[in-house]
Coordinates of C-alpha atoms in Angstrom, one line a residue:
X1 CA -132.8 -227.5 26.9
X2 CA -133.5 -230.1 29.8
X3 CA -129.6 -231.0 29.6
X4 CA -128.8 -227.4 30.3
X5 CA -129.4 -227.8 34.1
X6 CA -127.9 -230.9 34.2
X7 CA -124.9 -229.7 32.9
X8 CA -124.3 -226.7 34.7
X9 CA -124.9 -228.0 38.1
X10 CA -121.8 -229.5 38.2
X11 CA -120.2 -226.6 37.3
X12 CA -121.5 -224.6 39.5
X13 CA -120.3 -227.0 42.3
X14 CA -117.3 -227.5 40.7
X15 CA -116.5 -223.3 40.7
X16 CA -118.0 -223.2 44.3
X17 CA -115.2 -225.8 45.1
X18 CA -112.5 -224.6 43.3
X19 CA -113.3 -220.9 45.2
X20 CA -113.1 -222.9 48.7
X21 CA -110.4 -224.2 47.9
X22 CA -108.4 -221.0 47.0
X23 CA -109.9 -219.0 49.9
X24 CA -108.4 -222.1 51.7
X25 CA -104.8 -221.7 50.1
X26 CA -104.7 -217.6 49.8
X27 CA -102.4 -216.4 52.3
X28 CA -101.8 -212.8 53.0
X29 CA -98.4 -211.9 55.5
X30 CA -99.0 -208.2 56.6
X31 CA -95.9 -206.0 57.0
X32 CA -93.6 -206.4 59.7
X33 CA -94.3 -210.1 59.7
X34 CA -93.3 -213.3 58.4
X35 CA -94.6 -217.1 58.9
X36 CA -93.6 -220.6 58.2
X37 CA -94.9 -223.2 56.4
X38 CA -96.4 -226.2 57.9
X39 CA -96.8 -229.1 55.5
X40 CA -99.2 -231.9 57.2
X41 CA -98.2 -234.4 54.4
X42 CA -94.6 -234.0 55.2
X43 CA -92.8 -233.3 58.4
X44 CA -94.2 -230.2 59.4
X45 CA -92.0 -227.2 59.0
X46 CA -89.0 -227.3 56.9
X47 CA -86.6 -225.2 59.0
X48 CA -83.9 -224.8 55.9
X49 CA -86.9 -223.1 53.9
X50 CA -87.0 -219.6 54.0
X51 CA -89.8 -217.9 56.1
X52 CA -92.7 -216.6 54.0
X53 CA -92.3 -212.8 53.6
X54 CA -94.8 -209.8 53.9
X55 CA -97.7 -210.1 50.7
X56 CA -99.8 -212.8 49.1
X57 CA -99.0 -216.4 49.0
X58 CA -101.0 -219.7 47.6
X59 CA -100.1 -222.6 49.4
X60 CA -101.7 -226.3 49.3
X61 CA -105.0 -226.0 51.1
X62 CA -103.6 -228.9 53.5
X63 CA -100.9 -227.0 54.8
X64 CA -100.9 -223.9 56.9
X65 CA -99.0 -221.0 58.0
X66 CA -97.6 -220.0 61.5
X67 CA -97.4 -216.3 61.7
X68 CA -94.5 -214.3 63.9
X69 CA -94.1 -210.7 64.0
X70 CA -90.5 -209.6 63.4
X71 CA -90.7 -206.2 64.2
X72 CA -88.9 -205.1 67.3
X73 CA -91.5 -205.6 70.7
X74 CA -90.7 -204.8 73.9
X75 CA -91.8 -206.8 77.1
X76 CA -91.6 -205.2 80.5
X77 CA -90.1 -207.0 83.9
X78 CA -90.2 -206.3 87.2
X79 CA -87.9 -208.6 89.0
X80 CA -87.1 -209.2 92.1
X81 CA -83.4 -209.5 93.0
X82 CA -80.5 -210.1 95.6
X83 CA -77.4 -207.5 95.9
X84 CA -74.1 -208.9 97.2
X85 CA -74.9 -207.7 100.9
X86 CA -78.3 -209.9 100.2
X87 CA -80.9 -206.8 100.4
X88 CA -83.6 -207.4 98.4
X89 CA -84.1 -205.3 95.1
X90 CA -87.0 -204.5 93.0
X91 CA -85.3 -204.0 89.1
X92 CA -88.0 -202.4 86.5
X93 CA -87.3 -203.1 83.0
X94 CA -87.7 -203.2 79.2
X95 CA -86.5 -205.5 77.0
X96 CA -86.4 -205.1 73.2
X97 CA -85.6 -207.9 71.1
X98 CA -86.7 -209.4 67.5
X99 CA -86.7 -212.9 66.4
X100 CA -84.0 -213.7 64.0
X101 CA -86.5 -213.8 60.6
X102 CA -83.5 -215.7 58.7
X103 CA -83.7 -219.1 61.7
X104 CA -87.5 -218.4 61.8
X105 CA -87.8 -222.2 60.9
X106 CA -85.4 -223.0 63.7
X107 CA -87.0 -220.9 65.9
X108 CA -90.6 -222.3 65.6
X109 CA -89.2 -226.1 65.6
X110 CA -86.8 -225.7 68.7
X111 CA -88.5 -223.1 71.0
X112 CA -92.1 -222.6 69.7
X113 CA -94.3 -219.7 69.1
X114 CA -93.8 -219.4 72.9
X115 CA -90.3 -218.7 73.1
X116 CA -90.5 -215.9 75.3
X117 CA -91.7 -217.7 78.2
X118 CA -89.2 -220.6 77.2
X119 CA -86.3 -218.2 76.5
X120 CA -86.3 -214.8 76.6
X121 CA -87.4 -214.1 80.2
X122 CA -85.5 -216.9 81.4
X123 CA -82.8 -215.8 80.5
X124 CA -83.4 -212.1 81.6
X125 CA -84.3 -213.2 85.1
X126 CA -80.8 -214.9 85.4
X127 CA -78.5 -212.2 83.8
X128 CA -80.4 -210.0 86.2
X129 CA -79.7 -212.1 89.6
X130 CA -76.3 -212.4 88.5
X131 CA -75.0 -208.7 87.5
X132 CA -76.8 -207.6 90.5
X133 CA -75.6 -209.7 93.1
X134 CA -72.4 -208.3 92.4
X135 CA -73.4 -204.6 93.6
X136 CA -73.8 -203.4 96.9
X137 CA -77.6 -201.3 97.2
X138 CA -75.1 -197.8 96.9
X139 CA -73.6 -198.8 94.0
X140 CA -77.1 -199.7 92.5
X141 CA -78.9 -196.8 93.4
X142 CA -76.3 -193.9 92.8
X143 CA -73.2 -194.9 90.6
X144 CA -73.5 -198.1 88.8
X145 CA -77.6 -198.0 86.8
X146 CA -75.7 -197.4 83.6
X147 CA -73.1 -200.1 84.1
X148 CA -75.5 -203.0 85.4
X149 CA -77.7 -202.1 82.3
X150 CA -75.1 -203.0 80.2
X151 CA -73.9 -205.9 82.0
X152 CA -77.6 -207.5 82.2
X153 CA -77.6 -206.6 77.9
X154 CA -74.6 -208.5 77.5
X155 CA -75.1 -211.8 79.8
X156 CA -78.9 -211.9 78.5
X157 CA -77.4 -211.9 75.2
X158 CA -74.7 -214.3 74.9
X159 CA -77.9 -216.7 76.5
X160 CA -79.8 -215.7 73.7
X161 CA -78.5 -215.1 70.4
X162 CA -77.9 -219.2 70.1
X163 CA -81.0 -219.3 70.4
X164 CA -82.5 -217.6 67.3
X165 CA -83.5 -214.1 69.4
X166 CA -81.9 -210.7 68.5
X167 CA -81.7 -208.7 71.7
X168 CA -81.6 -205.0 71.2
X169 CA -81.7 -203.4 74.3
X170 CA -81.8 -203.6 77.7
X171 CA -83.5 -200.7 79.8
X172 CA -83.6 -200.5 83.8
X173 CA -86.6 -197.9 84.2
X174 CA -86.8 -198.6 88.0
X175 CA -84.8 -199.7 91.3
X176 CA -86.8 -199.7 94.2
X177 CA -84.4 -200.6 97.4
X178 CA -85.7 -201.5 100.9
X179 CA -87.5 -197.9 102.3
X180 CA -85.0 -197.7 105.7
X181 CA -81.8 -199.0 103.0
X182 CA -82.9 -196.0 100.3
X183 CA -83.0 -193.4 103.4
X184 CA -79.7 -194.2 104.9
X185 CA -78.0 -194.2 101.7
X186 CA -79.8 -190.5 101.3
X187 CA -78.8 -189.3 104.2
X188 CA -75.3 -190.7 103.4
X189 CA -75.0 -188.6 100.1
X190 CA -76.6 -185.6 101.8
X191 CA -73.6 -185.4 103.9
X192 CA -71.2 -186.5 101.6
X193 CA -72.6 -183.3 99.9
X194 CA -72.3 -180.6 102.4
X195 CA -68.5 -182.2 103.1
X196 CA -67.3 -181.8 99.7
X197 CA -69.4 -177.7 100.1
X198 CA -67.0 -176.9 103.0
X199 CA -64.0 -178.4 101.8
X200 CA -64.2 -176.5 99.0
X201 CA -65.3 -173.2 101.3
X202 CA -61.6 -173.9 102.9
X203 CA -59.8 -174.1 99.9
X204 CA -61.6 -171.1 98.4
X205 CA -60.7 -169.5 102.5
X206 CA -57.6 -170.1 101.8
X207 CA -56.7 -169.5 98.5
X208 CA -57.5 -165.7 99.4
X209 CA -55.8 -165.4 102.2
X210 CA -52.8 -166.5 100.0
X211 CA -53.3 -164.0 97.8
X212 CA -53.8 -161.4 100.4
X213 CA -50.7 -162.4 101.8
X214 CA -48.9 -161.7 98.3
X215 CA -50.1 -159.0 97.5
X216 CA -49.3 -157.1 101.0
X217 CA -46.1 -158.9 101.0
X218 CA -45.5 -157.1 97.0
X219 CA -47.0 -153.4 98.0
X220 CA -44.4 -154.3 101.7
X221 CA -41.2 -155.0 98.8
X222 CA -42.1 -152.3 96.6
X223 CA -42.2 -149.5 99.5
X224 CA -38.6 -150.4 100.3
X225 CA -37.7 -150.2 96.8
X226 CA -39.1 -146.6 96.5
X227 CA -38.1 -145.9 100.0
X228 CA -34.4 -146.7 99.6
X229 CA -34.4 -145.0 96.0
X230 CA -35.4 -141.5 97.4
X231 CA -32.4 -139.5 98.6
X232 CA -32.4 -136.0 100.0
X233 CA -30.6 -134.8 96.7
X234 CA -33.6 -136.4 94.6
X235 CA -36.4 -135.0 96.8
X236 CA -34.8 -131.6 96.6
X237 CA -34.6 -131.9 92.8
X238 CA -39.3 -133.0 92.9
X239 CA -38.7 -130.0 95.0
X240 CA -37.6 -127.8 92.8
X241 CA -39.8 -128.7 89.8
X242 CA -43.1 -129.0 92.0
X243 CA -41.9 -124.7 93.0
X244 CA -41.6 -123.9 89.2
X245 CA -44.5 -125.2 88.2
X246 CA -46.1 -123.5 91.3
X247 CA -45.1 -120.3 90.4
X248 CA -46.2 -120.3 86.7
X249 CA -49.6 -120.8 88.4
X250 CA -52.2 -117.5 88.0
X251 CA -53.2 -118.5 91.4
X252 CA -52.1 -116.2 94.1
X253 CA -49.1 -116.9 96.1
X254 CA -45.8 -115.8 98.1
X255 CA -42.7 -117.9 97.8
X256 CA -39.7 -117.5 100.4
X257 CA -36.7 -119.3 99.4
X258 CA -34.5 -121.0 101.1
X259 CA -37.0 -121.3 104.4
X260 CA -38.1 -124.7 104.3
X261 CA -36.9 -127.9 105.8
X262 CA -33.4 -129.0 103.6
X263 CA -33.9 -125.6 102.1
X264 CA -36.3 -126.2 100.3
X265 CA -39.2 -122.9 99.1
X266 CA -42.4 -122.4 101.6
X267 CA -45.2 -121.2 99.6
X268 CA -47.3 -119.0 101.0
X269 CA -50.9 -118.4 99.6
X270 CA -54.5 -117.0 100.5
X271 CA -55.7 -120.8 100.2

């Protein structure tokens, strides 16, 4: 009975151990993430390994686990920026990107957990200064948002994607110009505006006038048409019908023949 105690004291320790040192090697990824191994006894992270996926993982409690979300996140920027002229501009953006989960090795070993400060904004900050000083303030506050968007996307990009980052989007929420540059260029389109109103005023003027014109000009033909077709001997004839008809009429009436102009009937009636 005394060697009872003795013996199970060391198993005791032994299971109190062994439970340390599988808390120490149990490794849980949650969704949406993934993490690479660092083994201390070797050279740290094996960057041809794949990345350790979403669930439960035992690992040698010597090593560890460097975790990276590989969701899409978005960072904001606010930059500021020169236009060709050399104004000034405030740009407001988002940028979405991902790291590239298959390089995550790579990744980690060349740029770091902090690769956005090393690469990602960087690299935004320059495509920006370059697409925009192409653009005059105008062009960047009327016309051209969409197309410097996508010209920002595709110069951050090419930076990027070498680099183990998947950019997804590019979005310009804001461009803020100098106050006295953003009210000239209003008061530029304002009149623009009312221009293009009374241009089209004339042309609207003056496409009814022209079809004033016609149709006078038509009614003017057609009266010479009728006018030239109307001899006496066919007037005598609408004549002649109108007194028929006129004296089938109940209505009261004296006809003389023969008194009117041409000789044509003069009715004669109580009306």
């Amino acid at each position: 009975m005394d060697k009872l105690p003795r013996l199970g004291l060391p198993i005791i320790i032994g299971v109190v151990v062994l439970i340390i040192i599988l808390a120490k090697s149990a490794v849980t990824i949650d969704s949406g993430h993934a993490a690479v191994l660092y083994e201390t006894l070797k050279d740290g992270v094996d960057s041809e390994k794949p990345p350790l996926g979403p669930g439960f993982h035992i690992i040698a409690p010597w090593n560890r686990v460097i975790d990276y979300e590989t969701r899409q996140q978005e960072i904001p920027e606010k930059m500021s920026v020169l236009s060709s002229n050399g104004l000034d501009i405030k740009l407001d953006a988002s940028v979405l990107y991902e790291p590239d989960e298959r390089n995550l090795g790579k990744l980690h070993n060349e740029k770091g957990e902090n690769y956005l400060s090393r690469v990602l904004q960087p690299a935004i900050r320059s495509a920006a200064r370059s697409v925009v000083g192409r653009y005059t303030p105008e062009q960047l506050y009327s016309t051209k948002r969409d197309a410097i968007q996508t010209e920002i996307f595709e110069e951050t990009k090419k930076i990027v994607e070498s680099q183990y980052i998947q950019l997804n989007s590019v979005l310009i929420r804001d461009v803020t110009l100098p106050p006295t540059i953003k009210e000239a260029i209003e008061r530029k389109l304002k009149q623009e505006q009312e221009s293009l109103e009374y241009e089209f005023r004339l042309v609207t003027a003056e496409k009814e006038a022209e079809r004033q014109i016609i149709e006078a000009q038509g009614k003017a033909d057609a009266n010479k048409i009728l006018s030239a077709s109307l001899t006496d001997k066919i007037l005598q004839d609408k004549g002649i019908e109108a007194t028929i008809k006129l004296s089938e009429s109940p209505n009261s009436k004296v006809i003389v023949i023969g008194s009117g102009d041409s000789g044509m009937p003069i009715i004669l009636g109580n009306q």
